[in-house]
């Protein structure tokens, strides 16, 4: 019986802070990407939110080609290290030369 009372008391203590909060305060626009991706939808909106994290906040995502958008999105979701992903995004944005096109083809 004491085990049941202990479990009930513990459950009540865990539930109390959730009930006590009461008011939801939405995060500011900067956190939600309100200013960054205004007018963009889909993959371009996601890239507009992600690129500042990798140091490319000044990129106009609306003017990128579909190929570059797809390559950058693939690089971000590839699961590689931060430095690799950042360097890869930089090479995609620069356009690359013959060697880069050969590497992209692999």
PDB file of C-alpha atoms in Angstrom:
ATOM      1  CA  UNK A   1       0.000   0.000   0.000  1.00  0.00           C
ATOM      2  CA  UNK A   2       2.846   2.376   0.770  1.00  0.00           C
ATOM      3  CA  UNK A   3       4.304   1.768  -2.702  1.00  0.00           C
ATOM      4  CA  UNK A   4       1.025   2.824  -4.315  1.00  0.00           C
ATOM      5  CA  UNK A   5       0.863   5.957  -2.157  1.00  0.00           C
ATOM      6  CA  UNK A   6       4.479   6.796  -2.991  1.00  0.00           C
ATOM      7  CA  UNK A   7       3.843   6.399  -6.738  1.00  0.00           C
ATOM      8  CA  UNK A   8       0.704   8.548  -6.564  1.00  0.00           C
ATOM      9  CA  UNK A   9       2.554  11.278  -4.648  1.00  0.00           C
ATOM     10  CA  UNK A  10       5.458  11.215  -7.102  1.00  0.00           C
ATOM     11  CA  UNK A  11       3.095  11.419 -10.102  1.00  0.00           C
ATOM     12  CA  UNK A  12       1.253  14.349  -8.515  1.00  0.00           C
ATOM     13  CA  UNK A  13       4.522  16.204  -7.956  1.00  0.00           C
ATOM     14  CA  UNK A  14       5.556  15.687 -11.578  1.00  0.00           C
ATOM     15  CA  UNK A  15       2.206  16.903 -12.916  1.00  0.00           C
ATOM     16  CA  UNK A  16       2.113  20.089 -10.815  1.00  0.00           C
ATOM     17  CA  UNK A  17       4.597  22.253 -12.809  1.00  0.00           C
ATOM     18  CA  UNK A  18       2.781  21.496 -16.050  1.00  0.00           C
ATOM     19  CA  UNK A  19      -0.521  22.720 -14.658  1.00  0.00           C
ATOM     20  CA  UNK A  20       1.078  25.705 -12.929  1.00  0.00           C
ATOM     21  CA  UNK A  21       2.583  27.157 -16.132  1.00  0.00           C
ATOM     22  CA  UNK A  22      -0.788  28.008 -17.607  1.00  0.00           C
ATOM     23  CA  UNK A  23       0.171  30.581 -20.279  1.00  0.00           C
ATOM     24  CA  UNK A  24       1.850  29.878 -23.618  1.00  0.00           C
ATOM     25  CA  UNK A  25       4.190  32.627 -24.767  1.00  0.00           C
ATOM     26  CA  UNK A  26       5.219  32.207 -28.410  1.00  0.00           C
ATOM     27  CA  UNK A  27       8.919  32.631 -29.218  1.00  0.00           C
ATOM     28  CA  UNK A  28      10.083  35.779 -31.034  1.00  0.00           C
ATOM     29  CA  UNK A  29      10.112  35.914 -34.842  1.00  0.00           C
ATOM     30  CA  UNK A  30      13.884  35.520 -34.991  1.00  0.00           C
ATOM     31  CA  UNK A  31      13.579  32.070 -33.441  1.00  0.00           C
ATOM     32  CA  UNK A  32      10.707  31.021 -35.672  1.00  0.00           C
ATOM     33  CA  UNK A  33      12.257  32.488 -38.833  1.00  0.00           C
ATOM     34  CA  UNK A  34       9.622  35.170 -39.347  1.00  0.00           C
ATOM     35  CA  UNK A  35      11.975  37.836 -40.683  1.00  0.00           C
ATOM     36  CA  UNK A  36      14.389  35.527 -42.472  1.00  0.00           C
ATOM     37  CA  UNK A  37      12.033  33.579 -44.711  1.00  0.00           C
ATOM     38  CA  UNK A  38       9.272  36.070 -45.395  1.00  0.00           C
ATOM     39  CA  UNK A  39       7.708  35.227 -48.742  1.00  0.00           C
ATOM     40  CA  UNK A  40       9.554  31.919 -49.095  1.00  0.00           C
ATOM     41  CA  UNK A  41       7.960  28.505 -48.847  1.00  0.00           C
ATOM     42  CA  UNK A  42       9.077  24.909 -48.739  1.00  0.00           C
ATOM     43  CA  UNK A  43      12.728  24.079 -49.160  1.00  0.00           C
ATOM     44  CA  UNK A  44      13.774  27.687 -49.754  1.00  0.00           C
ATOM     45  CA  UNK A  45      12.233  28.779 -46.438  1.00  0.00           C
ATOM     46  CA  UNK A  46      14.080  25.969 -44.669  1.00  0.00           C
ATOM     47  CA  UNK A  47      17.366  27.011 -46.279  1.00  0.00           C
ATOM     48  CA  UNK A  48      16.770  30.649 -45.324  1.00  0.00           C
ATOM     49  CA  UNK A  49      16.535  29.504 -41.696  1.00  0.00           C
ATOM     50  CA  UNK A  50      19.498  27.083 -41.883  1.00  0.00           C
ATOM     51  CA  UNK A  51      22.101  29.046 -43.859  1.00  0.00           C
ATOM     52  CA  UNK A  52      22.836  31.651 -41.130  1.00  0.00           C
ATOM     53  CA  UNK A  53      23.704  28.743 -38.825  1.00  0.00           C
ATOM     54  CA  UNK A  54      26.482  27.740 -41.241  1.00  0.00           C
ATOM     55  CA  UNK A  55      27.739  31.305 -41.763  1.00  0.00           C
ATOM     56  CA  UNK A  56      25.909  32.137 -44.990  1.00  0.00           C
ATOM     57  CA  UNK A  57      23.206  34.469 -43.710  1.00  0.00           C
ATOM     58  CA  UNK A  58      23.696  37.021 -46.492  1.00  0.00           C
ATOM     59  CA  UNK A  59      22.647  34.621 -49.288  1.00  0.00           C
ATOM     60  CA  UNK A  60      19.528  35.547 -51.261  1.00  0.00           C
ATOM     61  CA  UNK A  61      17.808  32.159 -51.262  1.00  0.00           C
ATOM     62  CA  UNK A  62      15.063  33.351 -53.609  1.00  0.00           C
ATOM     63  CA  UNK A  63      17.614  33.834 -56.414  1.00  0.00           C
ATOM     64  CA  UNK A  64      19.330  30.442 -56.080  1.00  0.00           C
ATOM     65  CA  UNK A  65      18.768  27.907 -58.842  1.00  0.00           C
ATOM     66  CA  UNK A  66      16.756  24.765 -58.147  1.00  0.00           C
ATOM     67  CA  UNK A  67      19.935  22.706 -58.507  1.00  0.00           C
ATOM     68  CA  UNK A  68      21.765  24.721 -55.842  1.00  0.00           C
ATOM     69  CA  UNK A  69      18.767  24.574 -53.510  1.00  0.00           C
ATOM     70  CA  UNK A  70      18.630  20.789 -53.876  1.00  0.00           C
ATOM     71  CA  UNK A  71      22.396  20.374 -53.381  1.00  0.00           C
ATOM     72  CA  UNK A  72      22.470  22.584 -50.285  1.00  0.00           C
ATOM     73  CA  UNK A  73      19.440  20.844 -48.776  1.00  0.00           C
ATOM     74  CA  UNK A  74      21.074  17.484 -49.421  1.00  0.00           C
ATOM     75  CA  UNK A  75      24.320  18.655 -47.807  1.00  0.00           C
ATOM     76  CA  UNK A  76      22.530  19.900 -44.703  1.00  0.00           C
ATOM     77  CA  UNK A  77      20.595  16.675 -44.231  1.00  0.00           C
ATOM     78  CA  UNK A  78      23.519  14.351 -45.074  1.00  0.00           C
ATOM     79  CA  UNK A  79      24.560  14.006 -41.434  1.00  0.00           C
ATOM     80  CA  UNK A  80      28.181  15.086 -41.974  1.00  0.00           C
ATOM     81  CA  UNK A  81      30.209  17.254 -39.608  1.00  0.00           C
ATOM     82  CA  UNK A  82      29.507  20.967 -39.233  1.00  0.00           C
ATOM     83  CA  UNK A  83      32.790  21.957 -40.912  1.00  0.00           C
ATOM     84  CA  UNK A  84      32.267  19.598 -43.854  1.00  0.00           C
ATOM     85  CA  UNK A  85      28.715  20.840 -44.353  1.00  0.00           C
ATOM     86  CA  UNK A  86      29.782  24.483 -44.141  1.00  0.00           C
ATOM     87  CA  UNK A  87      32.593  23.963 -46.659  1.00  0.00           C
ATOM     88  CA  UNK A  88      30.288  22.030 -48.979  1.00  0.00           C
ATOM     89  CA  UNK A  89      27.672  24.802 -48.889  1.00  0.00           C
ATOM     90  CA  UNK A  90      30.400  27.335 -49.684  1.00  0.00           C
ATOM     91  CA  UNK A  91      31.575  25.337 -52.679  1.00  0.00           C
ATOM     92  CA  UNK A  92      28.006  24.992 -53.949  1.00  0.00           C
ATOM     93  CA  UNK A  93      27.406  28.734 -53.625  1.00  0.00           C
ATOM     94  CA  UNK A  94      30.683  29.559 -55.397  1.00  0.00           C
ATOM     95  CA  UNK A  95      29.687  27.338 -58.291  1.00  0.00           C
ATOM     96  CA  UNK A  96      32.935  25.404 -58.566  1.00  0.00           C
ATOM     97  CA  UNK A  97      34.905  24.591 -61.672  1.00  0.00           C
ATOM     98  CA  UNK A  98      35.614  21.459 -63.677  1.00  0.00           C
ATOM     99  CA  UNK A  99      37.005  19.557 -60.685  1.00  0.00           C
ATOM    100  CA  UNK A 100      33.962  20.422 -58.559  1.00  0.00           C
ATOM    101  CA  UNK A 101      31.604  19.239 -61.301  1.00  0.00           C
ATOM    102  CA  UNK A 102      33.538  15.950 -61.452  1.00  0.00           C
ATOM    103  CA  UNK A 103      33.249  15.530 -57.676  1.00  0.00           C
ATOM    104  CA  UNK A 104      29.522  16.318 -57.797  1.00  0.00           C
ATOM    105  CA  UNK A 105      29.084  13.667 -60.474  1.00  0.00           C
ATOM    106  CA  UNK A 106      30.439  10.910 -58.211  1.00  0.00           C
TER     107      UNK A 106
END
